[in-house]
């Protein structure tokens, strides 16, 4: 044979072909391994089904009857359908390391206060109160989210105002799970804590003493309203649009001298006037019939009977128990002194709205939910505000001013107020103005 000279250029091609052949062999081996694993899985399932078939013993009557075979087959299929199979992959895998390994194990009270607006002890107390309303059972499809995590997700959503998807990524949950948890926890807080935390209480004398120290006697609260921006439920912005051309829901709040809410009225659309909401509120009816303050104690000033008082601005209708400023009608030093004292005390409610929205910044965003769910979310923010105020857990972050409140000019009497109530309110106001002038006059 005549030797053939080997071309040196064929050497790299031969190495490339060899590598490709090795890759093909490797892929075939992987495929065979997967097929073998799948075959073993099928065999295992058949063995399980076979054991179930053999254990399903139909009644004797089904064996001896003419339709026994069909009934035996049905009985075996029923046994197979009732078999409990634990699924390995029931949902998209997400990481919960941030919540379980960082927040729960490494965060101190300062970090809790900054992130959740409360310390760890307050959070645990809140979970303990709501636990029986939030406990869920595991199912075949998924493991239930713990009450502790559901409360944490809700507070984080209320505090940051982030969307459900962002909150879910933070806690390792799906957006739909976050939405369900937020609504469930807010509803649980409303049912369990509203009447216990947002109330006058039995120690109303301390509230009167607090306002008296600020310059206004026999006062048990200050009232005002603020607008919470929302995405109009049902796509009807005309039903919730206010005079600033955005959709909102009105929050009417009455606070004490420390800024704790004593009463709230939530649910009226932003198109309604503050005076209209006030006249249709529960606190107005309770103060009119003297049932809001236990015993309804009165104070006699220069022959005028003065009931427990609530302070407001010029947007509200005058009543014997509702004091509003003279406004543009204040010409004497006595009337101007009255307005200064009233404004100083009434400022507590505006500060409370500022702290409320500073803590729970979801109230600064456009809340998206059904009408009844909007009420629960806003109510939950008020409840948590009172809890934080009572425990002295002040917000560390920057407090934003509340949205402008839509009010008429001071000094303009609101239409629809009865003449009797108006005259009675003016009589009480004049008596108080004279009394307060004597209190502030240097001796």
CSV table of N, CA and C in Angstrom, one decimal, residues 204-297:
chain,number,residue,atom,x,y,z
A,204,UNK,N,-62.7,60.5,81.1
A,204,UNK,CA,-62.8,61.7,80.3
A,204,UNK,C,-62.4,62.9,81.1
A,205,UNK,N,-62.3,62.8,82.4
A,205,UNK,CA,-61.9,64.0,83.2
A,205,UNK,C,-60.5,64.4,82.9
A,206,UNK,N,-59.6,63.4,82.6
A,206,UNK,CA,-58.2,63.7,82.2
A,206,UNK,C,-58.2,64.5,80.9
A,207,UNK,N,-59.1,64.2,80.0
A,207,UNK,CA,-59.1,64.9,78.7
A,207,UNK,C,-59.6,66.3,78.9
A,208,UNK,N,-60.6,66.5,79.8
A,208,UNK,CA,-61.0,67.9,80.1
A,208,UNK,C,-59.9,68.7,80.7
A,209,UNK,N,-59.2,68.1,81.6
A,209,UNK,CA,-58.0,68.7,82.3
A,209,UNK,C,-56.9,69.1,81.3
A,210,UNK,N,-56.7,68.2,80.3
A,210,UNK,CA,-55.7,68.4,79.3
A,210,UNK,C,-56.0,69.6,78.5
A,211,UNK,N,-57.3,69.7,78.0
A,211,UNK,CA,-57.7,70.9,77.2
A,211,UNK,C,-57.7,72.1,78.0
A,212,UNK,N,-58.1,72.0,79.3
A,212,UNK,CA,-58.1,73.2,80.2
A,212,UNK,C,-56.7,73.7,80.4
A,213,UNK,N,-55.7,72.8,80.5
A,213,UNK,CA,-54.3,73.3,80.6
A,213,UNK,C,-53.9,74.0,79.3
A,214,UNK,N,-54.5,73.7,78.2
A,214,UNK,CA,-54.1,74.3,76.9
A,214,UNK,C,-54.9,75.6,76.7
A,215,UNK,N,-55.9,75.9,77.6
A,215,UNK,CA,-56.6,77.2,77.5
A,215,UNK,C,-58.0,77.1,77.2
A,216,UNK,N,-58.6,75.9,77.1
A,216,UNK,CA,-60.1,75.8,76.8
A,216,UNK,C,-60.7,74.9,77.8
A,217,UNK,N,-61.7,75.5,78.6
A,217,UNK,CA,-62.3,74.7,79.6
A,217,UNK,C,-63.5,73.8,79.1
A,218,UNK,N,-63.7,72.7,79.9
A,218,UNK,CA,-64.8,71.8,79.7
A,218,UNK,C,-64.9,71.2,78.3
A,219,UNK,N,-63.8,70.9,77.7
A,219,UNK,CA,-63.7,70.4,76.3
A,219,UNK,C,-63.3,69.0,76.4
A,220,UNK,N,-63.9,68.1,75.6
A,220,UNK,CA,-63.5,66.7,75.5
A,220,UNK,C,-63.0,66.3,74.2
A,221,UNK,N,-62.9,67.2,73.2
A,221,UNK,CA,-62.4,66.7,71.9
A,221,UNK,C,-62.3,67.9,70.9
A,222,UNK,N,-61.6,67.6,69.8
A,222,UNK,CA,-61.5,68.5,68.6
A,222,UNK,C,-61.9,67.7,67.4
A,223,UNK,N,-62.7,68.2,66.5
A,223,UNK,CA,-63.2,67.5,65.4
A,223,UNK,C,-62.7,68.2,64.1
A,224,UNK,N,-62.5,67.4,63.1
A,224,UNK,CA,-62.2,67.9,61.7
A,224,UNK,C,-62.2,66.7,60.7
A,225,UNK,N,-62.0,67.0,59.5
A,225,UNK,CA,-62.1,66.0,58.4
A,225,UNK,C,-60.9,66.1,57.5
A,226,UNK,N,-60.5,65.0,56.9
A,226,UNK,CA,-59.5,64.9,55.9
A,226,UNK,C,-59.9,64.0,54.8
A,227,UNK,N,-59.3,64.2,53.6
A,227,UNK,CA,-59.6,63.4,52.5
A,227,UNK,C,-58.6,62.3,52.2
A,228,UNK,N,-59.0,61.1,52.0
A,228,UNK,CA,-58.1,60.0,51.7
A,228,UNK,C,-58.2,59.7,50.2
A,229,UNK,N,-57.2,59.9,49.4
A,229,UNK,CA,-57.3,59.6,48.0
A,229,UNK,C,-57.5,58.2,47.7
A,230,UNK,N,-58.4,57.9,46.8
A,230,UNK,CA,-58.8,56.5,46.4
A,230,UNK,C,-58.9,56.4,44.9
A,231,UNK,N,-58.9,55.2,44.4
A,231,UNK,CA,-59.3,54.9,43.0
A,231,UNK,C,-60.8,54.6,43.2
A,232,UNK,N,-61.7,55.4,42.5
A,232,UNK,CA,-63.1,55.3,42.7
A,232,UNK,C,-63.6,53.9,42.5
A,233,UNK,N,-64.3,53.3,43.5
A,233,UNK,CA,-64.8,51.9,43.3
A,233,UNK,C,-65.8,51.9,42.2
A,234,UNK,N,-65.8,50.8,41.4
A,234,UNK,CA,-66.7,50.6,40.3
A,234,UNK,C,-66.4,51.5,39.1
A,235,UNK,N,-65.3,52.2,39.1
A,235,UNK,CA,-65.0,53.1,38.0
A,235,UNK,C,-65.9,54.2,37.9
A,236,UNK,N,-66.4,54.8,39.0
A,236,UNK,CA,-67.3,55.9,39.0
A,236,UNK,C,-66.7,57.1,39.7
A,237,UNK,N,-65.8,57.8,39.1
A,237,UNK,CA,-65.1,58.9,39.8
A,237,UNK,C,-66.1,60.1,40.1
A,238,UNK,N,-67.2,60.2,39.4
A,238,UNK,CA,-68.1,61.3,39.7
A,238,UNK,C,-68.8,61.1,41.0
A,239,UNK,N,-68.8,59.8,41.5
A,239,UNK,CA,-69.4,59.6,42.8
A,239,UNK,C,-68.5,59.9,44.0
A,240,UNK,N,-67.2,60.0,43.8
A,240,UNK,CA,-66.2,60.3,44.8
A,240,UNK,C,-65.4,61.5,44.6
A,241,UNK,N,-65.6,62.2,43.5
A,241,UNK,CA,-64.8,63.3,43.2
A,241,UNK,C,-65.0,64.5,44.1
A,242,UNK,N,-64.0,65.2,44.5
A,242,UNK,CA,-64.1,66.3,45.4
A,242,UNK,C,-63.8,67.6,44.6
A,243,UNK,N,-63.8,68.7,45.3
A,243,UNK,CA,-63.6,70.0,44.6
A,243,UNK,C,-62.2,70.2,44.2
A,244,UNK,N,-61.2,69.3,44.5
A,244,UNK,CA,-59.9,69.4,44.0
A,244,UNK,C,-59.7,68.5,42.8
A,245,UNK,N,-60.8,67.9,42.3
A,245,UNK,CA,-60.7,67.1,41.1
A,245,UNK,C,-60.0,65.8,41.3
A,246,UNK,N,-60.1,65.2,42.5
A,246,UNK,CA,-59.6,63.8,42.6
A,246,UNK,C,-60.5,63.0,43.5
A,247,UNK,N,-60.6,61.7,43.3
A,247,UNK,CA,-61.5,60.9,44.1
A,247,UNK,C,-61.0,60.7,45.5
A,248,UNK,N,-61.9,60.8,46.4
A,248,UNK,CA,-61.4,60.6,47.8
A,248,UNK,C,-62.6,60.1,48.7
A,249,UNK,N,-62.2,59.6,49.9
A,249,UNK,CA,-63.2,59.2,50.9
A,249,UNK,C,-62.9,60.0,52.1
A,250,UNK,N,-63.9,60.6,52.7
A,250,UNK,CA,-63.8,61.4,53.9
A,250,UNK,C,-63.6,60.7,55.2
A,251,UNK,N,-62.6,61.1,55.9
A,251,UNK,CA,-62.4,60.6,57.3
A,251,UNK,C,-62.6,61.8,58.3
A,252,UNK,N,-63.7,61.7,59.0
A,252,UNK,CA,-64.0,62.6,60.1
A,252,UNK,C,-63.5,62.0,61.4
A,253,UNK,N,-62.6,62.8,62.1
A,253,UNK,CA,-62.1,62.3,63.3
A,253,UNK,C,-62.2,63.3,64.4
A,254,UNK,N,-62.5,62.7,65.6
A,254,UNK,CA,-62.5,63.5,66.9
A,254,UNK,C,-61.4,63.0,67.8
A,255,UNK,N,-60.5,63.9,68.2
A,255,UNK,CA,-59.3,63.5,69.0
A,255,UNK,C,-59.3,64.2,70.4
A,256,UNK,N,-58.6,63.6,71.3
A,256,UNK,CA,-58.4,64.2,72.6
A,256,UNK,C,-57.2,65.2,72.6
A,257,UNK,N,-56.8,65.6,73.8
A,257,UNK,CA,-55.7,66.6,73.9
A,257,UNK,C,-54.3,66.0,73.5
A,258,UNK,N,-54.2,64.7,73.5
A,258,UNK,CA,-53.0,64.0,73.1
A,258,UNK,C,-52.9,63.6,71.7
A,259,UNK,N,-54.0,63.7,70.9
A,259,UNK,CA,-54.1,63.3,69.5
A,259,UNK,C,-54.6,61.9,69.3
A,260,UNK,N,-55.1,61.3,70.4
A,260,UNK,CA,-55.7,60.0,70.2
A,260,UNK,C,-57.2,60.1,69.7
A,261,UNK,N,-57.5,59.3,68.7
A,261,UNK,CA,-58.9,59.3,68.2
A,261,UNK,C,-59.9,58.8,69.1
A,262,UNK,N,-60.9,59.6,69.4
A,262,UNK,CA,-62.1,59.2,70.2
A,262,UNK,C,-63.2,58.6,69.4
A,263,UNK,N,-63.3,59.1,68.2
A,263,UNK,CA,-64.4,58.7,67.3
A,263,UNK,C,-64.0,59.0,65.9
A,264,UNK,N,-64.5,58.1,65.0
A,264,UNK,CA,-64.2,58.3,63.5
A,264,UNK,C,-65.5,58.0,62.8
A,265,UNK,N,-65.6,58.7,61.7
A,265,UNK,CA,-66.7,58.5,60.7
A,265,UNK,C,-66.1,58.3,59.4
A,266,UNK,N,-66.2,57.1,58.8
A,266,UNK,CA,-65.5,56.8,57.6
A,266,UNK,C,-66.5,56.2,56.6
A,267,UNK,N,-66.3,56.5,55.3
A,267,UNK,CA,-67.1,55.9,54.3
A,267,UNK,C,-67.9,56.9,53.4
A,268,UNK,N,-68.0,58.1,53.8
A,268,UNK,CA,-68.6,59.1,52.9
A,268,UNK,C,-67.7,59.5,51.8
A,269,UNK,N,-68.3,59.7,50.6
A,269,UNK,CA,-67.5,60.1,49.5
A,269,UNK,C,-67.0,61.6,49.6
A,270,UNK,N,-65.9,61.9,48.9
A,270,UNK,CA,-65.3,63.2,49.0
A,270,UNK,C,-66.1,64.3,48.4
A,271,UNK,N,-67.1,64.0,47.7
A,271,UNK,CA,-68.0,65.1,47.2
A,271,UNK,C,-68.9,65.7,48.2
A,272,UNK,N,-69.0,65.1,49.4
A,272,UNK,CA,-69.9,65.6,50.4
A,272,UNK,C,-69.1,66.6,51.3
A,273,UNK,N,-69.9,67.6,51.7
A,273,UNK,CA,-69.3,68.7,52.6
A,273,UNK,C,-69.1,68.1,54.0
A,274,UNK,N,-68.1,68.7,54.7
A,274,UNK,CA,-67.8,68.3,56.1
A,274,UNK,C,-69.1,68.4,57.0
A,275,UNK,N,-69.8,69.5,56.8
A,275,UNK,CA,-71.0,69.7,57.6
A,275,UNK,C,-72.1,68.7,57.4
A,276,UNK,N,-72.2,68.2,56.1
A,276,UNK,CA,-73.2,67.2,55.8
A,276,UNK,C,-72.8,65.9,56.5
A,277,UNK,N,-71.5,65.5,56.4
A,277,UNK,CA,-71.0,64.3,57.0
A,277,UNK,C,-71.2,64.4,58.6
A,278,UNK,N,-70.9,65.6,59.1
A,278,UNK,CA,-71.0,65.7,60.5
A,278,UNK,C,-72.4,65.5,61.0
A,279,UNK,N,-73.4,66.1,60.3
A,279,UNK,CA,-74.8,66.0,60.8
A,279,UNK,C,-75.4,64.6,60.7
A,280,UNK,N,-74.8,63.8,59.8
A,280,UNK,CA,-75.2,62.4,59.7
A,280,UNK,C,-74.3,61.4,60.4
A,281,UNK,N,-73.4,61.9,61.3
A,281,UNK,CA,-72.5,61.1,62.0
A,281,UNK,C,-73.1,60.6,63.3
A,282,UNK,N,-72.5,59.5,63.8
A,282,UNK,CA,-72.9,59.0,65.1
A,282,UNK,C,-72.6,59.9,66.3
A,283,UNK,N,-71.5,60.6,66.2
A,283,UNK,CA,-71.1,61.5,67.3
A,283,UNK,C,-72.0,62.7,67.4
A,284,UNK,N,-72.5,63.2,66.3
A,284,UNK,CA,-73.4,64.3,66.3
A,284,UNK,C,-74.7,63.9,67.1
A,285,UNK,N,-75.2,62.7,66.7
A,285,UNK,CA,-76.5,62.3,67.4
A,285,UNK,C,-76.2,62.0,68.8
A,286,UNK,N,-75.1,61.4,69.2
A,286,UNK,CA,-74.8,61.1,70.6
A,286,UNK,C,-74.6,62.4,71.4
A,287,UNK,N,-73.9,63.4,70.8
A,287,UNK,CA,-73.8,64.6,71.6
A,287,UNK,C,-75.1,65.4,71.7
A,288,UNK,N,-75.9,65.3,70.7
A,288,UNK,CA,-77.2,66.0,70.7
A,288,UNK,C,-78.1,65.5,71.9
A,289,UNK,N,-78.1,64.1,72.1
A,289,UNK,CA,-78.9,63.6,73.1
A,289,UNK,C,-78.1,63.4,74.4
A,290,UNK,N,-76.9,63.8,74.5
A,290,UNK,CA,-76.1,63.8,75.7
A,290,UNK,C,-75.6,62.5,76.2
A,291,UNK,N,-75.4,61.5,75.3
A,291,UNK,CA,-75.0,60.2,75.6
A,291,UNK,C,-73.6,59.9,75.3
A,292,UNK,N,-72.9,60.8,74.7
A,292,UNK,CA,-71.5,60.5,74.3
A,292,UNK,C,-70.6,60.5,75.5
A,293,UNK,N,-70.8,61.5,76.4
A,293,UNK,CA,-70.0,61.7,77.6
A,293,UNK,C,-70.8,61.1,78.8
A,294,UNK,N,-70.3,60.1,79.5
A,294,UNK,CA,-71.1,59.5,80.6
A,294,UNK,C,-71.5,60.6,81.6
A,295,UNK,N,-72.8,60.6,81.9
A,295,UNK,CA,-73.4,61.6,82.8
A,295,UNK,C,-73.6,63.0,82.2
A,296,UNK,N,-73.0,63.3,81.1
A,296,UNK,CA,-73.1,64.6,80.4
A,296,UNK,C,-73.0,65.7,81.4
A,297,UNK,N,-71.9,65.8,82.1
A,297,UNK,CA,-71.7,66.9,83.2
A,297,UNK,C,-71.7,68.3,82.5
